[in-house]
PDB file of C-alpha atoms in Angstrom:
ATOM      1  CA  MET N 184     178.180 -61.003 -79.304  1.00  0.00           C
ATOM      2  CA  SER N 185     177.247 -59.751 -75.887  1.00  0.00           C
ATOM      3  CA  LYS N 186     178.882 -61.349 -72.865  1.00  0.00           C
ATOM      4  CA  PRO N 187     176.473 -63.487 -70.763  1.00  0.00           C
ATOM      5  CA  ALA N 188     175.514 -62.015 -67.354  1.00  0.00           C
ATOM      6  CA  ASN N 189     177.275 -63.323 -64.236  1.00  0.00           C
ATOM      7  CA  LYS N 190     174.607 -65.096 -62.219  1.00  0.00           C
ATOM      8  CA  THR N 191     176.671 -64.867 -59.017  1.00  0.00           C
ATOM      9  CA  MET N 192     176.961 -61.080 -59.206  1.00  0.00           C
ATOM     10  CA  ILE N 193     173.261 -60.791 -59.928  1.00  0.00           C
ATOM     11  CA  GLY N 194     172.474 -62.889 -56.854  1.00  0.00           C
ATOM     12  CA  ILE N 195     174.738 -60.789 -54.602  1.00  0.00           C
ATOM     13  CA  PHE N 196     173.150 -57.586 -55.901  1.00  0.00           C
ATOM     14  CA  VAL N 197     169.661 -58.908 -55.205  1.00  0.00           C
ATOM     15  CA  VAL N 198     170.585 -59.965 -51.636  1.00  0.00           C
ATOM     16  CA  VAL N 199     172.171 -56.574 -50.872  1.00  0.00           C
ATOM     17  CA  ALA N 200     169.157 -54.754 -52.277  1.00  0.00           C
ATOM     18  CA  ILE N 201     166.788 -56.828 -50.180  1.00  0.00           C
ATOM     19  CA  GLY N 202     168.926 -56.129 -47.070  1.00  0.00           C
ATOM     20  CA  LEU N 203     168.843 -52.383 -47.707  1.00  0.00           C
ATOM     21  CA  VAL N 204     165.089 -52.460 -48.164  1.00  0.00           C
ATOM     22  CA  VAL N 205     164.608 -54.372 -44.894  1.00  0.00           C
ATOM     23  CA  ALA N 206     166.924 -51.999 -42.999  1.00  0.00           C
ATOM     24  CA  GLY N 207     165.086 -49.001 -44.412  1.00  0.00           C
ATOM     25  CA  ILE N 208     161.760 -50.429 -43.377  1.00  0.00           C
ATOM     26  CA  LEU N 209     163.027 -51.059 -39.820  1.00  0.00           C
ATOM     27  CA  ILE N 210     164.515 -47.576 -39.489  1.00  0.00           C
ATOM     28  CA  LEU N 211     161.515 -45.808 -40.929  1.00  0.00           C
ATOM     29  CA  GLY N 212     159.170 -47.959 -38.905  1.00  0.00           C
ATOM     30  CA  SER N 213     160.930 -47.157 -35.649  1.00  0.00           C
ATOM     31  CA  GLY N 214     160.739 -43.453 -36.418  1.00  0.00           C
ATOM     32  CA  LYS N 215     164.210 -42.868 -35.003  1.00  0.00           C
ATOM     33  CA  PHE N 216     165.111 -40.196 -37.503  1.00  0.00           C
ATOM     34  CA  PHE N 217     161.694 -38.761 -38.185  1.00  0.00           C
ATOM     35  CA  THR N 218     160.174 -38.519 -34.731  1.00  0.00           C
ATOM     36  CA  ASP N 219     159.500 -34.919 -33.857  1.00  0.00           C
ATOM     37  CA  LYS N 220     160.741 -34.805 -30.251  1.00  0.00           C
ATOM     38  CA  PRO N 221     159.829 -31.787 -28.133  1.00  0.00           C
ATOM     39  CA  LYS N 222     162.684 -29.315 -27.672  1.00  0.00           C
ATOM     40  CA  PHE N 223     163.350 -27.174 -24.607  1.00  0.00           C
ATOM     41  CA  VAL N 224     165.998 -24.736 -23.446  1.00  0.00           C
ATOM     42  CA  MET N 225     167.618 -24.269 -20.035  1.00  0.00           C
ATOM     43  CA  TYR N 226     169.920 -21.431 -18.986  1.00  0.00           C
ATOM     44  CA  PHE N 227     172.821 -22.014 -16.593  1.00  0.00           C
ATOM     45  CA  ASP N 228     174.855 -19.173 -15.123  1.00  0.00           C
ATOM     46  CA  GLY N 229     177.668 -21.380 -13.820  1.00  0.00           C
ATOM     47  CA  SER N 230     180.233 -23.666 -15.377  1.00  0.00           C
ATOM     48  CA  VAL N 231     178.914 -26.556 -17.481  1.00  0.00           C
ATOM     49  CA  LYS N 232     182.289 -28.254 -17.789  1.00  0.00           C
ATOM     50  CA  GLY N 233     181.619 -31.961 -18.205  1.00  0.00           C
ATOM     51  CA  LEU N 234     178.347 -31.441 -20.080  1.00  0.00           C
ATOM     52  CA  ALA N 235     178.437 -32.247 -23.799  1.00  0.00           C
ATOM     53  CA  ILE N 236     176.159 -32.774 -26.756  1.00  0.00           C
ATOM     54  CA  GLY N 237     174.609 -36.183 -26.228  1.00  0.00           C
ATOM     55  CA  SER N 238     174.656 -35.955 -22.417  1.00  0.00           C
ATOM     56  CA  PRO N 239     171.535 -37.500 -20.894  1.00  0.00           C
ATOM     57  CA  VAL N 240     168.622 -35.674 -19.305  1.00  0.00           C
ATOM     58  CA  VAL N 241     167.129 -37.733 -16.478  1.00  0.00           C
ATOM     59  CA  PHE N 242     164.094 -37.474 -14.245  1.00  0.00           C
ATOM     60  CA  ARG N 243     164.665 -39.277 -10.939  1.00  0.00           C
ATOM     61  CA  GLY N 244     167.096 -41.654 -12.609  1.00  0.00           C
ATOM     62  CA  VAL N 245     165.017 -42.314 -15.741  1.00  0.00           C
ATOM     63  CA  LYS N 246     166.469 -41.010 -18.997  1.00  0.00           C
ATOM     64  CA  VAL N 247     163.916 -38.732 -20.636  1.00  0.00           C
ATOM     65  CA  GLY N 248     166.014 -36.767 -23.107  1.00  0.00           C
ATOM     66  CA  THR N 249     169.348 -35.740 -24.591  1.00  0.00           C
ATOM     67  CA  VAL N 250     171.395 -32.548 -24.865  1.00  0.00           C
ATOM     68  CA  THR N 251     171.425 -31.417 -28.507  1.00  0.00           C
ATOM     69  CA  GLU N 252     173.180 -28.044 -28.369  1.00  0.00           C
ATOM     70  CA  ILE N 253     175.201 -25.898 -25.957  1.00  0.00           C
ATOM     71  CA  GLY N 254     175.633 -22.196 -26.649  1.00  0.00           C
ATOM     72  CA  MET N 255     176.582 -18.928 -24.983  1.00  0.00           C
ATOM     73  CA  LEU N 256     174.400 -15.886 -24.351  1.00  0.00           C
ATOM     74  CA  PHE N 257     176.014 -12.507 -23.659  1.00  0.00           C
ATOM     75  CA  SER N 258     174.137  -9.540 -22.194  1.00  0.00           C
ATOM     76  CA  LYS N 259     175.328  -6.069 -23.179  1.00  0.00           C
ATOM     77  CA  LYS N 260     173.268  -4.541 -20.377  1.00  0.00           C
ATOM     78  CA  ASP N 261     175.092  -6.031 -17.391  1.00  0.00           C
ATOM     79  CA  LEU N 262     177.899  -7.890 -19.218  1.00  0.00           C
ATOM     80  CA  SER N 263     176.667 -11.201 -17.820  1.00  0.00           C
ATOM     81  CA  VAL N 264     177.098 -14.526 -19.581  1.00  0.00           C
ATOM     82  CA  LEU N 265     174.597 -17.388 -19.600  1.00  0.00           C
ATOM     83  CA  ILE N 266     174.952 -20.859 -21.056  1.00  0.00           C
ATOM     84  CA  PRO N 267     171.825 -21.943 -22.959  1.00  0.00           C
ATOM     85  CA  VAL N 268     171.517 -25.723 -23.187  1.00  0.00           C
ATOM     86  CA  TYR N 269     169.025 -27.102 -25.704  1.00  0.00           C
ATOM     87  CA  VAL N 270     167.557 -30.543 -25.068  1.00  0.00           C
ATOM     88  CA  GLU N 271     165.156 -32.951 -26.690  1.00  0.00           C
ATOM     89  CA  LEU N 272     162.750 -34.706 -24.348  1.00  0.00           C
ATOM     90  CA  GLY N 273     160.358 -37.596 -24.840  1.00  0.00           C
ATOM     91  CA  GLU N 274     162.628 -40.653 -24.842  1.00  0.00           C
ATOM     92  CA  ALA N 275     160.710 -42.312 -21.987  1.00  0.00           C
ATOM     93  CA  ASP N 276     157.213 -43.743 -22.351  1.00  0.00           C
ATOM     94  CA  VAL N 277     154.703 -41.501 -20.588  1.00  0.00           C
ATOM     95  CA  THR N 278     151.474 -43.059 -19.351  1.00  0.00           C
ATOM     96  CA  MET N 279     148.645 -40.890 -18.088  1.00  0.00           C
ATOM     97  CA  MET N 280     147.492 -42.403 -14.786  1.00  0.00           C
ATOM     98  CA  ASP N 281     143.944 -41.103 -15.174  1.00  0.00           C
ATOM     99  CA  ASP N 282     143.669 -42.095 -18.856  1.00  0.00           C
ATOM    100  CA  SER N 283     142.061 -45.529 -19.210  1.00  0.00           C
ATOM    101  CA  SER N 284     141.938 -45.538 -23.014  1.00  0.00           C
ATOM    102  CA  PRO N 285     143.908 -48.257 -24.856  1.00  0.00           C
ATOM    103  CA  SER N 286     145.969 -45.579 -26.595  1.00  0.00           C
ATOM    104  CA  ALA N 287     147.190 -44.002 -23.339  1.00  0.00           C
ATOM    105  CA  LYS N 288     150.785 -45.008 -24.043  1.00  0.00           C
ATOM    106  CA  LYS N 289     150.613 -43.816 -27.623  1.00  0.00           C
ATOM    107  CA  ARG N 290     149.714 -40.208 -26.885  1.00  0.00           C
ATOM    108  CA  ASP N 291     151.793 -37.543 -28.549  1.00  0.00           C
ATOM    109  CA  ARG N 292     154.699 -36.982 -26.131  1.00  0.00           C
ATOM    110  CA  LYS N 293     155.359 -33.545 -27.545  1.00  0.00           C
ATOM    111  CA  LYS N 294     151.766 -32.540 -26.909  1.00  0.00           C
ATOM    112  CA  ILE N 295     151.848 -33.936 -23.374  1.00  0.00           C
ATOM    113  CA  LEU N 296     155.050 -32.097 -22.399  1.00  0.00           C
ATOM    114  CA  TYR N 297     154.004 -28.792 -23.953  1.00  0.00           C
ATOM    115  CA  GLU N 298     150.516 -29.067 -22.493  1.00  0.00           C
ATOM    116  CA  TYR N 299     151.637 -29.695 -18.919  1.00  0.00           C
ATOM    117  CA  LEU N 300     154.916 -27.743 -18.829  1.00  0.00           C
ATOM    118  CA  ASP N 301     153.415 -24.658 -17.167  1.00  0.00           C
ATOM    119  CA  ALA N 302     151.697 -26.791 -14.532  1.00  0.00           C
ATOM    120  CA  LEU N 303     154.903 -28.746 -13.875  1.00  0.00           C
ATOM    121  CA  VAL N 304     156.892 -25.527 -13.508  1.00  0.00           C
ATOM    122  CA  LYS N 305     154.329 -24.118 -11.085  1.00  0.00           C
ATOM    123  CA  ARG N 306     154.545 -27.323  -9.073  1.00  0.00           C
ATOM    124  CA  GLY N 307     158.310 -26.880  -8.863  1.00  0.00           C
ATOM    125  CA  ILE N 308     160.027 -28.814 -11.632  1.00  0.00           C
ATOM    126  CA  ARG N 309     163.577 -27.520 -12.092  1.00  0.00           C
ATOM    127  CA  ALA N 310     166.707 -28.510 -14.000  1.00  0.00           C
ATOM    128  CA  GLN N 311     170.002 -28.997 -12.201  1.00  0.00           C
ATOM    129  CA  LEU N 312     173.458 -30.118 -13.288  1.00  0.00           C
ATOM    130  CA  GLU N 313     174.393 -33.451 -11.754  1.00  0.00           C
ATOM    131  CA  MET N 314     177.533 -35.590 -11.780  1.00  0.00           C
ATOM    132  CA  GLN N 315     177.094 -38.527 -14.139  1.00  0.00           C
ATOM    133  CA  SER N 316     180.500 -40.136 -13.512  1.00  0.00           C
ATOM    134  CA  PHE N 317     183.011 -39.215 -10.827  1.00  0.00           C
ATOM    135  CA  VAL N 318     185.705 -41.041 -12.809  1.00  0.00           C
ATOM    136  CA  THR N 319     185.322 -39.119 -16.071  1.00  0.00           C
ATOM    137  CA  GLY N 320     183.811 -35.947 -14.613  1.00  0.00           C
ATOM    138  CA  GLN N 321     180.909 -36.053 -17.061  1.00  0.00           C
ATOM    139  CA  LEU N 322     177.720 -34.195 -16.168  1.00  0.00           C
ATOM    140  CA  GLN N 323     174.076 -34.783 -16.908  1.00  0.00           C
ATOM    141  CA  ILE N 324     170.936 -32.700 -16.443  1.00  0.00           C
ATOM    142  CA  ALA N 325     168.605 -33.864 -13.690  1.00  0.00           C
ATOM    143  CA  LEU N 326     164.941 -32.864 -13.570  1.00  0.00           C
ATOM    144  CA  ASP N 327     163.047 -32.987 -10.301  1.00  0.00           C
ATOM    145  CA  PHE N 328     160.565 -31.064  -8.195  1.00  0.00           C
ATOM    146  CA  PHE N 329     161.878 -28.297  -5.929  1.00  0.00           C
ATOM    147  CA  PRO N 330     158.755 -26.381  -4.848  1.00  0.00           C
ATOM    148  CA  ASP N 331     160.760 -24.237  -2.421  1.00  0.00           C
ATOM    149  CA  LYS N 332     162.994 -22.937  -5.234  1.00  0.00           C
ATOM    150  CA  PRO N 333     161.510 -19.969  -7.131  1.00  0.00           C
ATOM    151  CA  ALA N 334     161.312 -20.228 -10.910  1.00  0.00           C
ATOM    152  CA  ARG N 335     163.847 -17.944 -12.606  1.00  0.00           C
ATOM    153  CA  PHE N 336     163.272 -17.247 -16.284  1.00  0.00           C
ATOM    154  CA  VAL N 337     165.804 -15.503 -18.505  1.00  0.00           C
ATOM    155  CA  GLY N 338     163.114 -14.168 -20.824  1.00  0.00           C
ATOM    156  CA  ASP N 339     165.243 -14.496 -23.956  1.00  0.00           C
ATOM    157  CA  PRO N 340     163.070 -14.683 -27.081  1.00  0.00           C
ATOM    158  CA  SER N 341     163.233 -18.266 -28.255  1.00  0.00           C
ATOM    159  CA  LYS N 342     161.099 -20.722 -30.132  1.00  0.00           C
ATOM    160  CA  TYR N 343     161.722 -23.315 -27.438  1.00  0.00           C
ATOM    161  CA  PRO N 344     159.927 -23.434 -24.070  1.00  0.00           C
ATOM    162  CA  GLU N 345     162.188 -22.722 -21.090  1.00  0.00           C
ATOM    163  CA  ILE N 346     162.646 -24.972 -18.065  1.00  0.00           C
ATOM    164  CA  PRO N 347     163.964 -23.022 -15.033  1.00  0.00           C
ATOM    165  CA  THR N 348     167.294 -24.064 -13.539  1.00  0.00           C
ATOM    166  CA  ILE N 349     168.688 -24.061 -10.009  1.00  0.00           C
ATOM    167  CA  PRO N 350     172.328 -24.112  -8.885  1.00  0.00           C
ATOM    168  CA  THR N 351     174.008 -27.288  -7.704  1.00  0.00           C
ATOM    169  CA  GLN N 352     174.543 -27.933  -3.996  1.00  0.00           C
ATOM    170  CA  LEU N 353     178.225 -27.104  -4.423  1.00  0.00           C
ATOM    171  CA  GLN N 354     177.360 -23.807  -6.115  1.00  0.00           C
ATOM    172  CA  GLU N 355     174.912 -22.928  -3.312  1.00  0.00           C
ATOM    173  CA  LEU N 356     177.533 -23.756  -0.679  1.00  0.00           C
ATOM    174  CA  THR N 357     180.136 -21.671  -2.503  1.00  0.00           C
ATOM    175  CA  LYS N 358     177.694 -18.760  -2.744  1.00  0.00           C
ATOM    176  CA  ARG N 359     176.934 -18.912   0.986  1.00  0.00           C
ATOM    177  CA  VAL N 360     180.635 -18.977   1.815  1.00  0.00           C
ATOM    178  CA  GLU N 361     181.210 -15.981  -0.450  1.00  0.00           C
ATOM    179  CA  GLN N 362     178.419 -14.100   1.355  1.00  0.00           C
ATOM    180  CA  LEU N 363     180.030 -14.646   4.749  1.00  0.00           C
ATOM    181  CA  PRO N 364     181.782 -11.542   6.167  1.00  0.00           C
ATOM    182  CA  ILE N 365     185.167 -13.282   6.132  1.00  0.00           C
ATOM    183  CA  GLU N 366     187.155 -10.085   6.731  1.00  0.00           C
ATOM    184  CA  GLU N 367     184.973  -9.059   9.673  1.00  0.00           C
ATOM    185  CA  ILE N 368     185.179 -12.541  11.176  1.00  0.00           C
ATOM    186  CA  GLY N 369     188.953 -12.476  10.735  1.00  0.00           C
ATOM    187  CA  ARG N 370     189.209  -9.083  12.454  1.00  0.00           C
ATOM    188  CA  LYS N 371     187.084 -10.232  15.391  1.00  0.00           C
ATOM    189  CA  LEU N 372     189.087 -13.437  15.711  1.00  0.00           C
ATOM    190  CA  GLN N 373     192.352 -11.515  15.650  1.00  0.00           C
ATOM    191  CA  SER N 374     190.988  -9.073  18.235  1.00  0.00           C
ATOM    192  CA  THR N 375     189.990 -11.988  20.469  1.00  0.00           C
ATOM    193  CA  LEU N 376     193.425 -13.584  20.135  1.00  0.00           C
ATOM    194  CA  ASP N 377     195.081 -10.244  20.930  1.00  0.00           C
ATOM    195  CA  GLY N 378     192.916  -9.903  24.041  1.00  0.00           C
ATOM    196  CA  ILE N 379     193.840 -13.409  25.191  1.00  0.00           C
ATOM    197  CA  ASP N 380     197.511 -12.672  24.572  1.00  0.00           C
ATOM    198  CA  ARG N 381     197.322  -9.446  26.580  1.00  0.00           C
ATOM    199  CA  MET N 382     195.552 -11.196  29.441  1.00  0.00           C
ATOM    200  CA  VAL N 383     197.990 -14.115  29.534  1.00  0.00           C
ATOM    201  CA  ASN N 384     201.071 -11.907  29.385  1.00  0.00           C
ATOM    202  CA  SER N 385     199.778  -9.132  31.663  1.00  0.00           C
ATOM    203  CA  PRO N 386     201.628  -8.382  34.947  1.00  0.00           C
ATOM    204  CA  GLU N 387     198.459  -9.170  36.922  1.00  0.00           C
ATOM    205  CA  THR N 388     198.272 -12.669  35.441  1.00  0.00           C
ATOM    206  CA  THR N 389     201.969 -13.213  36.105  1.00  0.00           C
ATOM    207  CA  ARG N 390     201.554 -12.151  39.732  1.00  0.00           C
ATOM    208  CA  MET N 391     198.464 -14.325  40.108  1.00  0.00           C
ATOM    209  CA  VAL N 392     200.267 -17.371  38.727  1.00  0.00           C
ATOM    210  CA  ARG N 393     203.200 -16.695  41.021  1.00  0.00           C
ATOM    211  CA  SER N 394     200.864 -16.348  44.023  1.00  0.00           C
ATOM    212  CA  ILE N 395     199.123 -19.604  43.149  1.00  0.00           C
ATOM    213  CA  GLY N 396     202.493 -21.317  42.930  1.00  0.00           C
ATOM    214  CA  GLN N 397     203.541 -19.950  46.301  1.00  0.00           C
ATOM    215  CA  ALA N 398     200.239 -21.003  47.858  1.00  0.00           C
ATOM    216  CA  ALA N 399     200.691 -24.498  46.454  1.00  0.00           C
ATOM    217  CA  ASP N 400     204.222 -24.681  47.871  1.00  0.00           C
ATOM    218  CA  GLU N 401     203.017 -23.520  51.277  1.00  0.00           C
ATOM    219  CA  THR N 402     200.188 -26.057  51.217  1.00  0.00           C
ATOM    220  CA  ARG N 403     202.609 -28.869  50.390  1.00  0.00           C
ATOM    221  CA  THR N 404     204.925 -27.757  53.218  1.00  0.00           C
ATOM    222  CA  LEU N 405     201.998 -27.637  55.647  1.00  0.00           C
ATOM    223  CA  MET N 406     200.848 -31.104  54.622  1.00  0.00           C
ATOM    224  CA  ARG N 407     204.340 -32.500  55.137  1.00  0.00           C
ATOM    225  CA  ASP N 408     204.441 -30.958  58.632  1.00  0.00           C
ATOM    226  CA  VAL N 409     201.009 -32.400  59.397  1.00  0.00           C
ATOM    227  CA  ASP N 410     202.121 -35.839  58.182  1.00  0.00           C
ATOM    228  CA  ARG N 411     205.171 -35.729  60.434  1.00  0.00           C
ATOM    229  CA  GLN N 412     203.141 -34.716  63.486  1.00  0.00           C
ATOM    230  CA  LEU N 413     200.074 -36.783  62.743  1.00  0.00           C
ATOM    231  CA  GLU N 414     201.196 -40.191  64.017  1.00  0.00           C
ATOM    232  CA  PRO N 415     202.493 -38.881  67.377  1.00  0.00           C
ATOM    233  CA  LEU N 416     199.315 -36.831  67.787  1.00  0.00           C
ATOM    234  CA  ILE N 417     197.035 -39.810  67.133  1.00  0.00           C
ATOM    235  CA  ALA N 418     199.072 -42.017  69.455  1.00  0.00           C
ATOM    236  CA  SER N 419     198.903 -39.376  72.193  1.00  0.00           C
ATOM    237  CA  ILE N 420     195.133 -38.982  71.812  1.00  0.00           C
ATOM    238  CA  LYS N 421     194.583 -42.742  71.949  1.00  0.00           C
ATOM    239  CA  LYS N 422     196.866 -43.056  74.973  1.00  0.00           C
ATOM    240  CA  THR N 423     194.994 -40.266  76.767  1.00  0.00           C
ATOM    241  CA  SER N 424     191.687 -41.917  75.917  1.00  0.00           C
ATOM    242  CA  ASP N 425     192.884 -45.284  77.216  1.00  0.00           C
ATOM    243  CA  GLU N 426     194.239 -43.743  80.423  1.00  0.00           C
ATOM    244  CA  ALA N 427     190.973 -41.895  80.943  1.00  0.00           C
ATOM    245  CA  GLY N 428     189.132 -45.164  80.534  1.00  0.00           C
ATOM    246  CA  GLU N 429     191.259 -46.907  83.144  1.00  0.00           C
ATOM    247  CA  THR N 430     190.827 -43.968  85.519  1.00  0.00           C
ATOM    248  CA  LEU N 431     187.067 -44.105  85.050  1.00  0.00           C
ATOM    249  CA  LYS N 432     187.023 -47.786  85.943  1.00  0.00           C
ATOM    250  CA  LYS N 433     188.886 -47.107  89.197  1.00  0.00           C
ATOM    251  CA  ILE N 434     186.627 -44.172  90.041  1.00  0.00           C
ATOM    252  CA  ARG N 435     183.571 -46.330  89.339  1.00  0.00           C
ATOM    253  CA  ILE N 436     184.852 -48.826  91.929  1.00  0.00           C
ATOM    254  CA  VAL N 437     185.359 -46.073  94.508  1.00  0.00           C
ATOM    255  CA  ALA N 438     181.934 -44.619  93.708  1.00  0.00           C
ATOM    256  CA  GLY N 439     180.377 -47.998  94.270  1.00  0.00           C
ATOM    257  CA  ALA N 440     181.986 -48.270  97.690  1.00  0.00           C
ATOM    258  CA  ILE N 441     180.800 -44.773  98.638  1.00  0.00           C
ATOM    259  CA  GLU N 442     177.305 -45.583  97.444  1.00  0.00           C
ATOM    260  CA  ASN N 443     177.207 -48.669  99.643  1.00  0.00           C
ATOM    261  CA  THR N 444     178.296 -46.567 102.611  1.00  0.00           C
ATOM    262  CA  THR N 445     176.127 -43.463 102.170  1.00  0.00           C
ATOM    263  CA  GLY N 446     173.209 -44.778 100.112  1.00  0.00           C
ATOM    264  CA  GLU N 447     171.982 -44.090  96.576  1.00  0.00           C
ATOM    265  CA  ASP N 448     170.248 -40.829  97.473  1.00  0.00           C
ATOM    266  CA  SER N 449     173.411 -39.169  98.751  1.00  0.00           C
ATOM    267  CA  VAL N 450     174.240 -35.806  97.191  1.00  0.00           C
ATOM    268  CA  VAL N 451     177.905 -36.795  96.993  1.00  0.00           C
ATOM    269  CA  VAL N 452     177.068 -39.974  95.098  1.00  0.00           C
ATOM    270  CA  HIS N 453     174.799 -38.064  92.684  1.00  0.00           C
ATOM    271  CA  LYS N 454     177.491 -35.470  91.851  1.00  0.00           C
ATOM    272  CA  LEU N 455     180.128 -38.176  91.546  1.00  0.00           C
ATOM    273  CA  ASN N 456     178.015 -40.153  89.057  1.00  0.00           C
ATOM    274  CA  LYS N 457     177.346 -37.010  87.038  1.00  0.00           C
ATOM    275  CA  THR N 458     181.075 -36.244  86.912  1.00  0.00           C
ATOM    276  CA  LEU N 459     181.843 -39.805  85.843  1.00  0.00           C
ATOM    277  CA  ASP N 460     179.300 -39.582  82.990  1.00  0.00           C
ATOM    278  CA  GLU N 461     180.891 -36.377  81.704  1.00  0.00           C
ATOM    279  CA  MET N 462     184.364 -37.919  81.901  1.00  0.00           C
ATOM    280  CA  GLU N 463     183.121 -40.952  79.958  1.00  0.00           C
ATOM    281  CA  ARG N 464     181.665 -38.737  77.213  1.00  0.00           C
ATOM    282  CA  ALA N 465     184.955 -36.841  77.027  1.00  0.00           C
ATOM    283  CA  SER N 466     186.831 -40.127  76.682  1.00  0.00           C
ATOM    284  CA  ARG N 467     184.575 -41.222  73.819  1.00  0.00           C
ATOM    285  CA  SER N 468     185.075 -37.847  72.129  1.00  0.00           C
ATOM    286  CA  LEU N 469     188.846 -38.284  72.335  1.00  0.00           C
ATOM    287  CA  ARG N 470     188.586 -41.743  70.784  1.00  0.00           C
ATOM    288  CA  LEU N 471     186.299 -40.402  68.018  1.00  0.00           C
ATOM    289  CA  LEU N 472     188.738 -37.551  67.360  1.00  0.00           C
ATOM    290  CA  ALA N 473     191.616 -39.995  67.071  1.00  0.00           C
ATOM    291  CA  ASP N 474     189.690 -42.189  64.618  1.00  0.00           C
ATOM    292  CA  THR N 475     188.647 -39.176  62.516  1.00  0.00           C
ATOM    293  CA  VAL N 476     192.179 -37.795  62.290  1.00  0.00           C
ATOM    294  CA  GLU N 477     193.501 -41.224  61.390  1.00  0.00           C
ATOM    295  CA  GLN N 478     190.937 -41.686  58.576  1.00  0.00           C
ATOM    296  CA  GLN N 479     190.817 -38.036  57.396  1.00  0.00           C
ATOM    297  CA  PRO N 480     194.137 -36.332  58.118  1.00  0.00           C
ATOM    298  CA  GLU N 481     193.085 -33.320  56.035  1.00  0.00           C
ATOM    299  CA  SER N 482     190.311 -32.586  58.549  1.00  0.00           C
ATOM    300  CA  LEU N 483     192.910 -30.870  60.733  1.00  0.00           C
ATOM    301  CA  ILE N 484     193.220 -28.212  57.985  1.00  0.00           C
ATOM    302  CA  PHE N 485     189.945 -28.187  56.053  1.00  0.00           C
ATOM    303  CA  GLY N 486     187.569 -29.462  58.739  1.00  0.00           C
ATOM    304  CA  LYS N 487     185.584 -32.666  58.998  1.00  0.00           C
ATOM    305  CA  LYS N 488     183.671 -33.770  55.858  1.00  0.00           C
ATOM    306  CA  ASN N 489     179.953 -34.338  56.119  1.00  0.00           C
ATOM    307  CA  LEU N 490     178.072 -37.111  54.340  1.00  0.00           C
ATOM    308  CA  LYS N 491     177.419 -34.964  51.221  1.00  0.00           C
ATOM    309  CA  GLY N 492     181.079 -34.234  50.631  1.00  0.00           C
ATOM    310  CA  GLY N 493     181.112 -30.743  52.200  1.00  0.00           C
ATOM    311  CA  THR N 494     182.975 -29.580  55.287  1.00  0.00           C
ATOM    312  CA  LYS N 495     181.720 -28.696  58.684  1.00  0.00           C
TER     313      LYS N 495
END
């Protein structure tokens, strides 16, 4: 007799089969494995360390593709090495701005990219390596427009369209530094330093420094002598000015008496008044000199300063 079938096992088998069918429908419906994504190639002449299969391709921050293969291309002609990187694009939805049809979003992405690639390249679209993570050092490929960068094609026969590449900012900076005439700059710098050393250590410079030091010492000695003699000089000038003032007062009294005796039109009185005026101006000049020397002692050596800071 045959053994009766296990209903539990039959139920499990049916559930698993239904699950597989549903999963297959979802996968096939999404087209994940059967979508024909457009493929492109890019050639880099620098290091691609940090770039791997599966690395993203982005356009202004939006992921539009994935790296599928990284190879190496060797030229026997000039012994140069290029790194071809193959990518699949079309992961982002592309909407045509000037297409008002309901199926605008459902257009064939492969057809769109192939159709407009030449125009995009002419407008300046370029591929450039970009840091994806500073922590892990992983790279990604960034697409953007650089109209000032000329398109450079390798021209290698391939079934994939080529997107031109440009170096990274670090590579451009390194190239510019390498192009600098470092040796010539170093020679000129060394020559300049040698000239400065010769000038500083030359006998003429030594004599000049010594002369400046001597002049400074003499100036300090002169200023000390002036300081010692300044107070007595100012006191003497003020005393002379005061005495002249007292003398003028007495002479004014005598002149008044003479004027009363001889009259205002007397020649003697006229000459006496003129002499007194001159003596009074001289007294004021002495007082002004004393005040100036007291406020600006250096005027005895360098002259009196004018209002603009110069000397008279």
